[in-house]
mmCIF file of C-alpha atoms in Angstrom:
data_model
loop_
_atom_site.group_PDB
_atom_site.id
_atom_site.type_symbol
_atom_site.label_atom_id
_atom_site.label_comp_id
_atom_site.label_asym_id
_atom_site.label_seq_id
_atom_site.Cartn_x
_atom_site.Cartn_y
_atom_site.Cartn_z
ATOM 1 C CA UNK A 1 -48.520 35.998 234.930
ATOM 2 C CA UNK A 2 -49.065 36.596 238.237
ATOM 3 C CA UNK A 3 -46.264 38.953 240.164
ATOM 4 C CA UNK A 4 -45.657 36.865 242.942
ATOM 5 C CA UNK A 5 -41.822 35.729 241.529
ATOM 6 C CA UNK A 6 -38.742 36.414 242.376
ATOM 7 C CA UNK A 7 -37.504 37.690 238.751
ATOM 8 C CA UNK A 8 -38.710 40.719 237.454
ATOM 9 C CA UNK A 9 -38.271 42.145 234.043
ATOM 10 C CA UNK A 10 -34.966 44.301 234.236
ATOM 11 C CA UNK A 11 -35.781 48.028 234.109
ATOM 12 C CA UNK A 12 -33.120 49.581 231.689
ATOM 13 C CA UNK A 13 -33.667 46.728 229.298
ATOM 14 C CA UNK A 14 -31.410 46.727 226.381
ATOM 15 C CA UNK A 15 -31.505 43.219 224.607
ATOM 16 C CA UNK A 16 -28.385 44.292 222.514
ATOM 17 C CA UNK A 17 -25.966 45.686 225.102
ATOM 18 C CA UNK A 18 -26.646 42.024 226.690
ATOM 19 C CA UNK A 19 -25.922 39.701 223.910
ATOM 20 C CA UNK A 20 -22.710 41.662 223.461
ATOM 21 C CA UNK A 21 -21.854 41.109 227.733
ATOM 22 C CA UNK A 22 -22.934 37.616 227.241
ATOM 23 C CA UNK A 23 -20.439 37.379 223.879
ATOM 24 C CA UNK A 24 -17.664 38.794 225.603
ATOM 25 C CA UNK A 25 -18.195 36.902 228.307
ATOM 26 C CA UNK A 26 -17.806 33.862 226.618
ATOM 27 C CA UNK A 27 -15.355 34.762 223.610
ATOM 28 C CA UNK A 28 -11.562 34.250 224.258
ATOM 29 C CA UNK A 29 -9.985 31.596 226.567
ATOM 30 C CA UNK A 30 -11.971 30.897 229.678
ATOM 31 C CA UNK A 31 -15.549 31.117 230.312
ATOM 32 C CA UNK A 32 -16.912 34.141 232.315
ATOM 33 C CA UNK A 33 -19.427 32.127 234.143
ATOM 34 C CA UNK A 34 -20.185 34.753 236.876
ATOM 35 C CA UNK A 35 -21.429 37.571 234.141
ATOM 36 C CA UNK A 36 -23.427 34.910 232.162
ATOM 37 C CA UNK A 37 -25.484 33.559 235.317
ATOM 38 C CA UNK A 38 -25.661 37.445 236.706
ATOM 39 C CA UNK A 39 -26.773 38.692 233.367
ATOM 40 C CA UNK A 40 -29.471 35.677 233.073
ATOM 41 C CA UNK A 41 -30.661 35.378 236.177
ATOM 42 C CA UNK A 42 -31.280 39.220 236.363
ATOM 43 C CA UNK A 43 -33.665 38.869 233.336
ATOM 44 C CA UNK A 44 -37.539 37.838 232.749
ATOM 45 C CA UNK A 45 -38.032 34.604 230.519
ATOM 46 C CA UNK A 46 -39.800 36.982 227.694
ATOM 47 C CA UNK A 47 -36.361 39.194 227.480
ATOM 48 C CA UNK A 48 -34.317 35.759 227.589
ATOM 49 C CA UNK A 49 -35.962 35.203 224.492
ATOM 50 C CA UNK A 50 -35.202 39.130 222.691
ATOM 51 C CA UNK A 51 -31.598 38.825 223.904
ATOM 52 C CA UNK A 52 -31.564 35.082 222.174
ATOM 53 C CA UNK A 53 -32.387 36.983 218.859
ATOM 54 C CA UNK A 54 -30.259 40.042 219.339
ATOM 55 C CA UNK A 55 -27.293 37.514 219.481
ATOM 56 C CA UNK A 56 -28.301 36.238 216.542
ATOM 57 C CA UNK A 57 -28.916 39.004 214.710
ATOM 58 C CA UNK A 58 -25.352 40.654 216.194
ATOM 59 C CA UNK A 59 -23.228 37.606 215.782
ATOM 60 C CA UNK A 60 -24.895 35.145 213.275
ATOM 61 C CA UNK A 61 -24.769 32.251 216.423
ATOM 62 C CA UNK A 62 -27.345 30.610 218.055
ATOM 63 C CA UNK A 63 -26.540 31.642 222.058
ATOM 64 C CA UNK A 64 -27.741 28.477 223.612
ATOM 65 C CA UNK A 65 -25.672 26.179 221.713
ATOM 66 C CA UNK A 66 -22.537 28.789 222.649
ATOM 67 C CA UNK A 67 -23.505 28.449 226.316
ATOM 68 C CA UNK A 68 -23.966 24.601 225.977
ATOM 69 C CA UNK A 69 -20.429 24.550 224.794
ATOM 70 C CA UNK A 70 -18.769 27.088 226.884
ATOM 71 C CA UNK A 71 -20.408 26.237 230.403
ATOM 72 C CA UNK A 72 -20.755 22.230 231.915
ATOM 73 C CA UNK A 73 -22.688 20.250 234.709
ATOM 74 C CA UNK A 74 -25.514 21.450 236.930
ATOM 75 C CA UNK A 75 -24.718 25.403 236.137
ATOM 76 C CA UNK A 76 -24.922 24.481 231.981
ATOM 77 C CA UNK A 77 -28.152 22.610 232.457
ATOM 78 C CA UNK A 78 -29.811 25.342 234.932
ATOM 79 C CA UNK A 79 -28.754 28.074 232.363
ATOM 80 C CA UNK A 80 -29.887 26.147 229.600
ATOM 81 C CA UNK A 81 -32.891 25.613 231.298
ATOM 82 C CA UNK A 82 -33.854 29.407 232.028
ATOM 83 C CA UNK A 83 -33.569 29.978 228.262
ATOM 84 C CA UNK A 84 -36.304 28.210 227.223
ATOM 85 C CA UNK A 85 -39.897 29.797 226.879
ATOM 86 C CA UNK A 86 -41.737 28.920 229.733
ATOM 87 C CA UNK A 87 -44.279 26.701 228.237
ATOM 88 C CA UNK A 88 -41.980 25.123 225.727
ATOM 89 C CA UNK A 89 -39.755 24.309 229.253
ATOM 90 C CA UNK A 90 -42.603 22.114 230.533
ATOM 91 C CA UNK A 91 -43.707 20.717 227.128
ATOM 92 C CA UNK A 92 -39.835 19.911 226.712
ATOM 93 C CA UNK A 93 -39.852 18.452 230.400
ATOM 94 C CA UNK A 94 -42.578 16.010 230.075
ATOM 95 C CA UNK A 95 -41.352 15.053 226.289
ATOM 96 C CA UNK A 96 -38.329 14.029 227.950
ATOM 97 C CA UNK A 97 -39.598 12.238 230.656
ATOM 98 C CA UNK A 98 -42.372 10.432 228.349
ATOM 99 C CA UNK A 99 -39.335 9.702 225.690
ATOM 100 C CA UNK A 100 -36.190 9.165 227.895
ATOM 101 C CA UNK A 101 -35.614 5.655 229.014
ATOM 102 C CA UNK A 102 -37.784 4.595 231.675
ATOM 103 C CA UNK A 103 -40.752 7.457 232.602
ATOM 104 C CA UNK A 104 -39.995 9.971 234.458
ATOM 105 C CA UNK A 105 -43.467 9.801 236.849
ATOM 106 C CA UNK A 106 -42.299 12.315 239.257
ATOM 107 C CA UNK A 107 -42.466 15.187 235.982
ATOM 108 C CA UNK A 108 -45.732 13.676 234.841
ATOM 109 C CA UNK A 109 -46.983 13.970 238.330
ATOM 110 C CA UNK A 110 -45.688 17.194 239.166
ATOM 111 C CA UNK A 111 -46.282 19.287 236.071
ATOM 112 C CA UNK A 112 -49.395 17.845 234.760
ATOM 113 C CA UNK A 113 -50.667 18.303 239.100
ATOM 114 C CA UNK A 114 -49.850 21.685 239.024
ATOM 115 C CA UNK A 115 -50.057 24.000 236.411
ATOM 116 C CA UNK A 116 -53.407 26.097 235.767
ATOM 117 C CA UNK A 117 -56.117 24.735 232.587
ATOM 118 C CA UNK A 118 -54.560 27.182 230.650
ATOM 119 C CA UNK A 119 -51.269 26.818 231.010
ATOM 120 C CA UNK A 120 -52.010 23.084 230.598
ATOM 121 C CA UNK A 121 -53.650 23.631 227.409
ATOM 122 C CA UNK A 122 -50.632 25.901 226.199
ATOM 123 C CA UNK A 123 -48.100 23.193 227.228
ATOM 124 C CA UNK A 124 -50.492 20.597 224.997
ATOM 125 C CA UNK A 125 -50.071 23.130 222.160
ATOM 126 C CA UNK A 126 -46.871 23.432 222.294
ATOM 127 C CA UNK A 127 -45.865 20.171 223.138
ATOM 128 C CA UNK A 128 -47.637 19.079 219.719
ATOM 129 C CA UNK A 129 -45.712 22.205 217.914
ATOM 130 C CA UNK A 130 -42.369 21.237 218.987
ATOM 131 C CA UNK A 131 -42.428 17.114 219.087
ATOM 132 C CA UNK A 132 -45.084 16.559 216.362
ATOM 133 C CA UNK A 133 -47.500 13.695 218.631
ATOM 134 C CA UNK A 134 -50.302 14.515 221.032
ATOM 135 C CA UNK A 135 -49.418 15.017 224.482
ATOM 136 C CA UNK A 136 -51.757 12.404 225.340
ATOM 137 C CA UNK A 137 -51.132 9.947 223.409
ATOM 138 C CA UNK A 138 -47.963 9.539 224.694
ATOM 139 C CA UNK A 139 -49.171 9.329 227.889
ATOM 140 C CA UNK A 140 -51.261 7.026 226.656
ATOM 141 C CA UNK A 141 -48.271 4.698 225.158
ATOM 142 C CA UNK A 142 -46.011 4.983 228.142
ATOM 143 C CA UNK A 143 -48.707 4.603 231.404
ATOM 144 C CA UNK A 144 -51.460 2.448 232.136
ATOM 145 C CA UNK A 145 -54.282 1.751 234.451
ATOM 146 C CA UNK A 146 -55.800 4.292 236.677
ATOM 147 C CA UNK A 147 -52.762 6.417 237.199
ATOM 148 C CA UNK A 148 -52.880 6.781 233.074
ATOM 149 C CA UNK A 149 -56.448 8.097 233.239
ATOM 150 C CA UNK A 150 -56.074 10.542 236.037
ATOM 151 C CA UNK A 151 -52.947 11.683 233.764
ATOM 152 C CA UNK A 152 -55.359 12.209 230.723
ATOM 153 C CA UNK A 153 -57.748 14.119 232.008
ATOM 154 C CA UNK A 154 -55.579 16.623 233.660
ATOM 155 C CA UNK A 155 -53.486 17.061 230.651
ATOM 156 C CA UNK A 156 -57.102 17.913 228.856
ATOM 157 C CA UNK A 157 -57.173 21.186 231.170
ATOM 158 C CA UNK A 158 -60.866 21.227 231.335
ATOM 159 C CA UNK A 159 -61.300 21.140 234.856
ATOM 160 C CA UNK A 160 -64.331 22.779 236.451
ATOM 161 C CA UNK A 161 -64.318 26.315 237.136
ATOM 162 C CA UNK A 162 -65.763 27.716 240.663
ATOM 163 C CA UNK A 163 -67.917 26.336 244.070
ATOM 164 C CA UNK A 164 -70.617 23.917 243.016
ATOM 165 C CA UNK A 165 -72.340 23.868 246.981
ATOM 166 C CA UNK A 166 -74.998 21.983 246.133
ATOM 167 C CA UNK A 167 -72.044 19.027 245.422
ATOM 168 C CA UNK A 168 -69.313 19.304 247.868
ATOM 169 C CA UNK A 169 -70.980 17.350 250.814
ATOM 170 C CA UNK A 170 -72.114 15.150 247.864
ATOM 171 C CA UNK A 171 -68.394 14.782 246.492
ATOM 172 C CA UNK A 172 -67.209 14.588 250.785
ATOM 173 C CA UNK A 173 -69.545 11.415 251.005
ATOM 174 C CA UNK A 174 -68.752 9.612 247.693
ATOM 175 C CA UNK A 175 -65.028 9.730 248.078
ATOM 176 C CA UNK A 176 -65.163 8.526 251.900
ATOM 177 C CA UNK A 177 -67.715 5.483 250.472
ATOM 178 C CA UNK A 178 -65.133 5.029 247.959
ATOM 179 C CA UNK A 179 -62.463 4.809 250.041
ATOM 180 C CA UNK A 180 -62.389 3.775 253.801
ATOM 181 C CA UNK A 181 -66.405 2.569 253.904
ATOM 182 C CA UNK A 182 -65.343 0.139 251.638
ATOM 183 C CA UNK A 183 -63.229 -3.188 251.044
ATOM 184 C CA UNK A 184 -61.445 -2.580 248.297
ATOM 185 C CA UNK A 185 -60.941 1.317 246.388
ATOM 186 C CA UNK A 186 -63.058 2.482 244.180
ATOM 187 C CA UNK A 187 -60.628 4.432 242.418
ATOM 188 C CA UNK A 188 -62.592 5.838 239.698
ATOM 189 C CA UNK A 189 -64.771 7.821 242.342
ATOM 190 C CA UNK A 190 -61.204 9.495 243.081
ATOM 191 C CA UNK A 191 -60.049 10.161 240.008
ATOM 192 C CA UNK A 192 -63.653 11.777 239.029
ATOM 193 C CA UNK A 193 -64.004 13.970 241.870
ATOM 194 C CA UNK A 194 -60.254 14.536 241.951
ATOM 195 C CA UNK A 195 -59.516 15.380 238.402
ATOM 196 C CA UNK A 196 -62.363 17.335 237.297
ATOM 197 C CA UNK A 197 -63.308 19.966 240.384
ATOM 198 C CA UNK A 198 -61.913 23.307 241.006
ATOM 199 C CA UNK A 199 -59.176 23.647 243.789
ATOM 200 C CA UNK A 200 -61.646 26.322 245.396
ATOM 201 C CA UNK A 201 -64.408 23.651 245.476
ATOM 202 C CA UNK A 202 -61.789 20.802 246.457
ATOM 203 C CA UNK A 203 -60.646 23.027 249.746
ATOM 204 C CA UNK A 204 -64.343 22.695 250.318
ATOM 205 C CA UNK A 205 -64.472 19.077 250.225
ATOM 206 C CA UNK A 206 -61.676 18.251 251.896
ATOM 207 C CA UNK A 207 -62.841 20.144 254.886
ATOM 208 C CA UNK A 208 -66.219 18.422 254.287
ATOM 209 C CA UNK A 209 -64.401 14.827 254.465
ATOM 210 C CA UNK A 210 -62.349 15.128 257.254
ATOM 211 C CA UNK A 211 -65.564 16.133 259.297
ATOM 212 C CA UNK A 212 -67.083 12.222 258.266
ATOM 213 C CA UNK A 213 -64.008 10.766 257.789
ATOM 214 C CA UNK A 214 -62.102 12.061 261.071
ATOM 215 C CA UNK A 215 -58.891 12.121 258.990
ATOM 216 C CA UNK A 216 -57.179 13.994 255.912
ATOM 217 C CA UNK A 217 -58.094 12.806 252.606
ATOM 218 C CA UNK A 218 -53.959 12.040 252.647
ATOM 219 C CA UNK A 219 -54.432 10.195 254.772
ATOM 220 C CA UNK A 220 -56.932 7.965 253.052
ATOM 221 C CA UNK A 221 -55.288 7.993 250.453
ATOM 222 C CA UNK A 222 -52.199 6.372 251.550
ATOM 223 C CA UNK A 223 -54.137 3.523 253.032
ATOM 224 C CA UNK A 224 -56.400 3.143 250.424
ATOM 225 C CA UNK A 225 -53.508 3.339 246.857
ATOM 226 C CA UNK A 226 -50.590 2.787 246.053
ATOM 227 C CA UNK A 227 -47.114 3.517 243.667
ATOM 228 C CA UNK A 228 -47.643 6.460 240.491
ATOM 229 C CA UNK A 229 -51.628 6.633 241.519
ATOM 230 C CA UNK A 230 -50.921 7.538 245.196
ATOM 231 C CA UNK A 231 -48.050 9.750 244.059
ATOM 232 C CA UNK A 232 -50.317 11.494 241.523
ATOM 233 C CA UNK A 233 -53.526 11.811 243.894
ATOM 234 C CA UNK A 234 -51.389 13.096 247.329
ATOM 235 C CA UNK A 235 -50.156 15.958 244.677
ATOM 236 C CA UNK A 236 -53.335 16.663 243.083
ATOM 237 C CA UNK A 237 -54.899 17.193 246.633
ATOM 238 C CA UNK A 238 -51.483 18.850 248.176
ATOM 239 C CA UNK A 239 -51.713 21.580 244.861
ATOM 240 C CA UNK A 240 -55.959 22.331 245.218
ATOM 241 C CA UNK A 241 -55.054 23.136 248.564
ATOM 242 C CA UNK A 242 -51.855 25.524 248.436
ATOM 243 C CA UNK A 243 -49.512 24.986 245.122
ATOM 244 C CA UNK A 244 -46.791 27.315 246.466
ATOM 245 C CA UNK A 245 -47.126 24.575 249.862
ATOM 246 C CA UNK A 246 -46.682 21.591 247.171
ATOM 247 C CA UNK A 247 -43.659 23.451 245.960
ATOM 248 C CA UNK A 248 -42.303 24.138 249.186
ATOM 249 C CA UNK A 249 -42.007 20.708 250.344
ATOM 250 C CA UNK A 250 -40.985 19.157 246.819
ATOM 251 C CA UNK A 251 -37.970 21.639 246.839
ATOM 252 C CA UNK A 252 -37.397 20.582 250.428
ATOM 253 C CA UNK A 253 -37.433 16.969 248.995
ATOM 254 C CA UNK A 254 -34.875 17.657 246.427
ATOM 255 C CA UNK A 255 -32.168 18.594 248.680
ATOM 256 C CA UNK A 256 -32.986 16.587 251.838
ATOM 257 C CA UNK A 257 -32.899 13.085 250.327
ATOM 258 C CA UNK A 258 -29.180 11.775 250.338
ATOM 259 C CA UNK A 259 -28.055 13.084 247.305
ATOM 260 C CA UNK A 260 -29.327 16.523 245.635
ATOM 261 C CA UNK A 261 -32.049 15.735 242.623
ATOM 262 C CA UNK A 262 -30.386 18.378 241.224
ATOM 263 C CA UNK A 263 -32.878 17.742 237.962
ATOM 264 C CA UNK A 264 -36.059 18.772 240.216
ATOM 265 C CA UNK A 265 -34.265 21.677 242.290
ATOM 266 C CA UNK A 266 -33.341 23.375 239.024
ATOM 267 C CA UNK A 267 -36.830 22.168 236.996
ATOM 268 C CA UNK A 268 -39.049 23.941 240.518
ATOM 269 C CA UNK A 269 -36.205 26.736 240.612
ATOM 270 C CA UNK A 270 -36.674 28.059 236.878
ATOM 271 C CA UNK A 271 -40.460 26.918 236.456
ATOM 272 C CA UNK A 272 -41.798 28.996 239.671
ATOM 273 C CA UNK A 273 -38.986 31.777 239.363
ATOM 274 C CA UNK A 274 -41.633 34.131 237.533
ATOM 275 C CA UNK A 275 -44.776 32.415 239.181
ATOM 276 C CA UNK A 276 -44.855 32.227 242.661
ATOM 277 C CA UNK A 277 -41.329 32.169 244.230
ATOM 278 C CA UNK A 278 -42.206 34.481 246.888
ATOM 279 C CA UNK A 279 -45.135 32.402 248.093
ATOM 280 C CA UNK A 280 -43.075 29.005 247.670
ATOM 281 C CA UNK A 281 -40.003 30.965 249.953
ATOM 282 C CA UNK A 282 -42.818 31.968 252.740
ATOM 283 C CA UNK A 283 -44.170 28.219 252.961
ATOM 284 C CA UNK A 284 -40.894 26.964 253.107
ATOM 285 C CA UNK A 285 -39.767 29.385 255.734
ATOM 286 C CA UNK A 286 -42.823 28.200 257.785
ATOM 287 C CA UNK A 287 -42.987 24.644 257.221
ATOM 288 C CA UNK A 288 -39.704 23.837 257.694
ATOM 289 C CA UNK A 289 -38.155 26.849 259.838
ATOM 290 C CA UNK A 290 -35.478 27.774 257.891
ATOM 291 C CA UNK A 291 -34.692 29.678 254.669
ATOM 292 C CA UNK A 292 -35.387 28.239 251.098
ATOM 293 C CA UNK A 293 -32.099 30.170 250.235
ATOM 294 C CA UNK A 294 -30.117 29.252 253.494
ATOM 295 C CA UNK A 295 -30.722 25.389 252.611
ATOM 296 C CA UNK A 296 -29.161 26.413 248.787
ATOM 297 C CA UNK A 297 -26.396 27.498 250.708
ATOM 298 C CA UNK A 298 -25.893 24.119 252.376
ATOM 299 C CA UNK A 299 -27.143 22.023 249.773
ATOM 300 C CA UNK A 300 -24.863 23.284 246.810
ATOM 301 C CA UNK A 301 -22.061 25.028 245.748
ATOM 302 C CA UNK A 302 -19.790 27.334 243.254
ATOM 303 C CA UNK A 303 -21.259 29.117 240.428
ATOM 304 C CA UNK A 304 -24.610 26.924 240.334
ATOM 305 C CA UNK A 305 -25.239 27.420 243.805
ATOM 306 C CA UNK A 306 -25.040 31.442 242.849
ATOM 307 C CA UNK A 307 -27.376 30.865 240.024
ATOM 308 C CA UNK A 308 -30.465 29.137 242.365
ATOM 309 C CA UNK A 309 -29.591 31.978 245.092
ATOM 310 C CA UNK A 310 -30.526 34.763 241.903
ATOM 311 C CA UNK A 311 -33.642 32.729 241.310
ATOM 312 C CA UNK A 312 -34.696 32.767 244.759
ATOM 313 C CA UNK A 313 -34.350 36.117 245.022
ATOM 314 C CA UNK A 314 -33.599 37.057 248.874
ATOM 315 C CA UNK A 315 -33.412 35.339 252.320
ATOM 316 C CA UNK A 316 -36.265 34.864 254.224
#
């Protein structure tokens, strides 16, 4: 993983000594939320996991099901969240919004828009592992149309590696006589070029297309589609050219609507913690002016708000 996050493997590592903090913190009447969250939030997701046997081992009792009943609300589900595995997270994300009532499009779009081929083709693995069914074909049972084929083939994670030159001018001229040349979309010329290139030779394209089209392929994409397609093409194109960026503004989203999405602060919060917090914090600070931690501080409050400060790791 790369080493642009926030959380860092704890130096003086001792998965024992912790399960026996996080015991005592949570043995006896009252809940010591503060050590829990510290403890957690202090740790990477691969000594999560040795501390989540350690407890085991030590006290014969599964530790997430003790912090599901000794914690509640936002803090319980952030916590809960952290101890995942990282790729079981996102398999267990999607599953949820795929099985839940009603899809969740705004997981589909996000996850399956933003995560590298091979984490997608770990999250497949696992998804199939932990739920039994393919990955894609529940996608396949709960979308439809051309929004449910862009879907497919970035869940496949087989997406083109490197610069093709001789084809970005190519790919520049198809997708503006796809879309503003013509009456009507031709969406499968999007979802081709879209789905399948590498975000290096996408950058390329984009630059190419705004030089015939005299606007941002967002912006032609706006006019041209519309709903769970438009959604899922404006964050393919937004990730190719900076995912920490697409990050930045989706966290920015979370809070700023009336309202927290608490389920998308804490799903962006935990998922880039170990990826590329830093980079999402310095977009943030630059699109917006402000500090990703100093809007937590506005945004929430009390023990969660604590937690999601940990995970981002510093004011910018």
């Amino acid at each position: 993983m790369a080493t642009r996050g926030s959380v860092k493997p704890f130096v003086n590592f001792n998965a024992k000594h912790d399960a026996e903090v996080l015991r005592k913190a949570m043995k006896g009447i009252g809940t010591d939320e503060d050590a829990i969250l510290m403890l957690l939030a202090a740790r990477s997701n691969a000594q999560r996991q040795e501390i989540k046997a350690a407890y085991k081992k030590a006290f014969g009792k599964d530790l997430v099901k003790d912090l599901r009943s000794e914690l509640g609300g936002k803090l319980e589900d952030l916590i809960v969240a952290l101890m995942f595995p990282s790729t079981i997270y996102d398999a267990h994300e999607l599953h949820k919004a795929i099985k839940g009532v009603g899809t969740e499009d705004q997981v589909l779009i996000e996850i399956l828009a933003s995560r590298t081929c091979d984490e997608m083709k770990d999250i497949a693995k696992a998804y199939k592992k932990e739920y039994g069914s393919k990955l894609e074909k529940d996608i396949m049972g709960d979308t439809s149309g051309h929004y449910q084929r862009l879907l497919l083939i970035l869940a496949q994670g087989n997406k083109e590696e490197g610069v093709d030159e001789s084809r970005v001018e190519k790919d520049a001229k198809e997708l503006f006589a796809a879309g503003e040349e013509k009456f009507g979309t031709d969406e499968d010329k999007f979802i081709n070029i879209l789905g399948n290139r590498s975000a290096e030779h996408l950058r390329r394209v984009f630059d190419a297309y705004k030089k015939i089209a005299g606007c941002d392929i967002e912006e032609s994409i706006k006019d041209e589609c519309t709903g769970n397609l438009e959604a899922l093409l404006l964050a393919v194109v937004k990730c190719a050219k900076s995912v920490p960026g697409y990050f930045a503004e989706s966290v920015r989203e979370s809070m700023r609507r009336a309202g927290t999405d608490d389920e998308t602060l804490i799903r962006i919060m935990v998922s880039r913690s170990e990826r590329d917090m830093l980079d999402v914090r310095a977009m943030y600070k630059k699109k917006y002016g402000e500090s990703l931690y100093s809007t937590i501080q506005e945004d929430t409050e009390g023990d969660y708000q604590k937690a999601l400060l940990y995970l981002c790791g510093g004011n910018d």
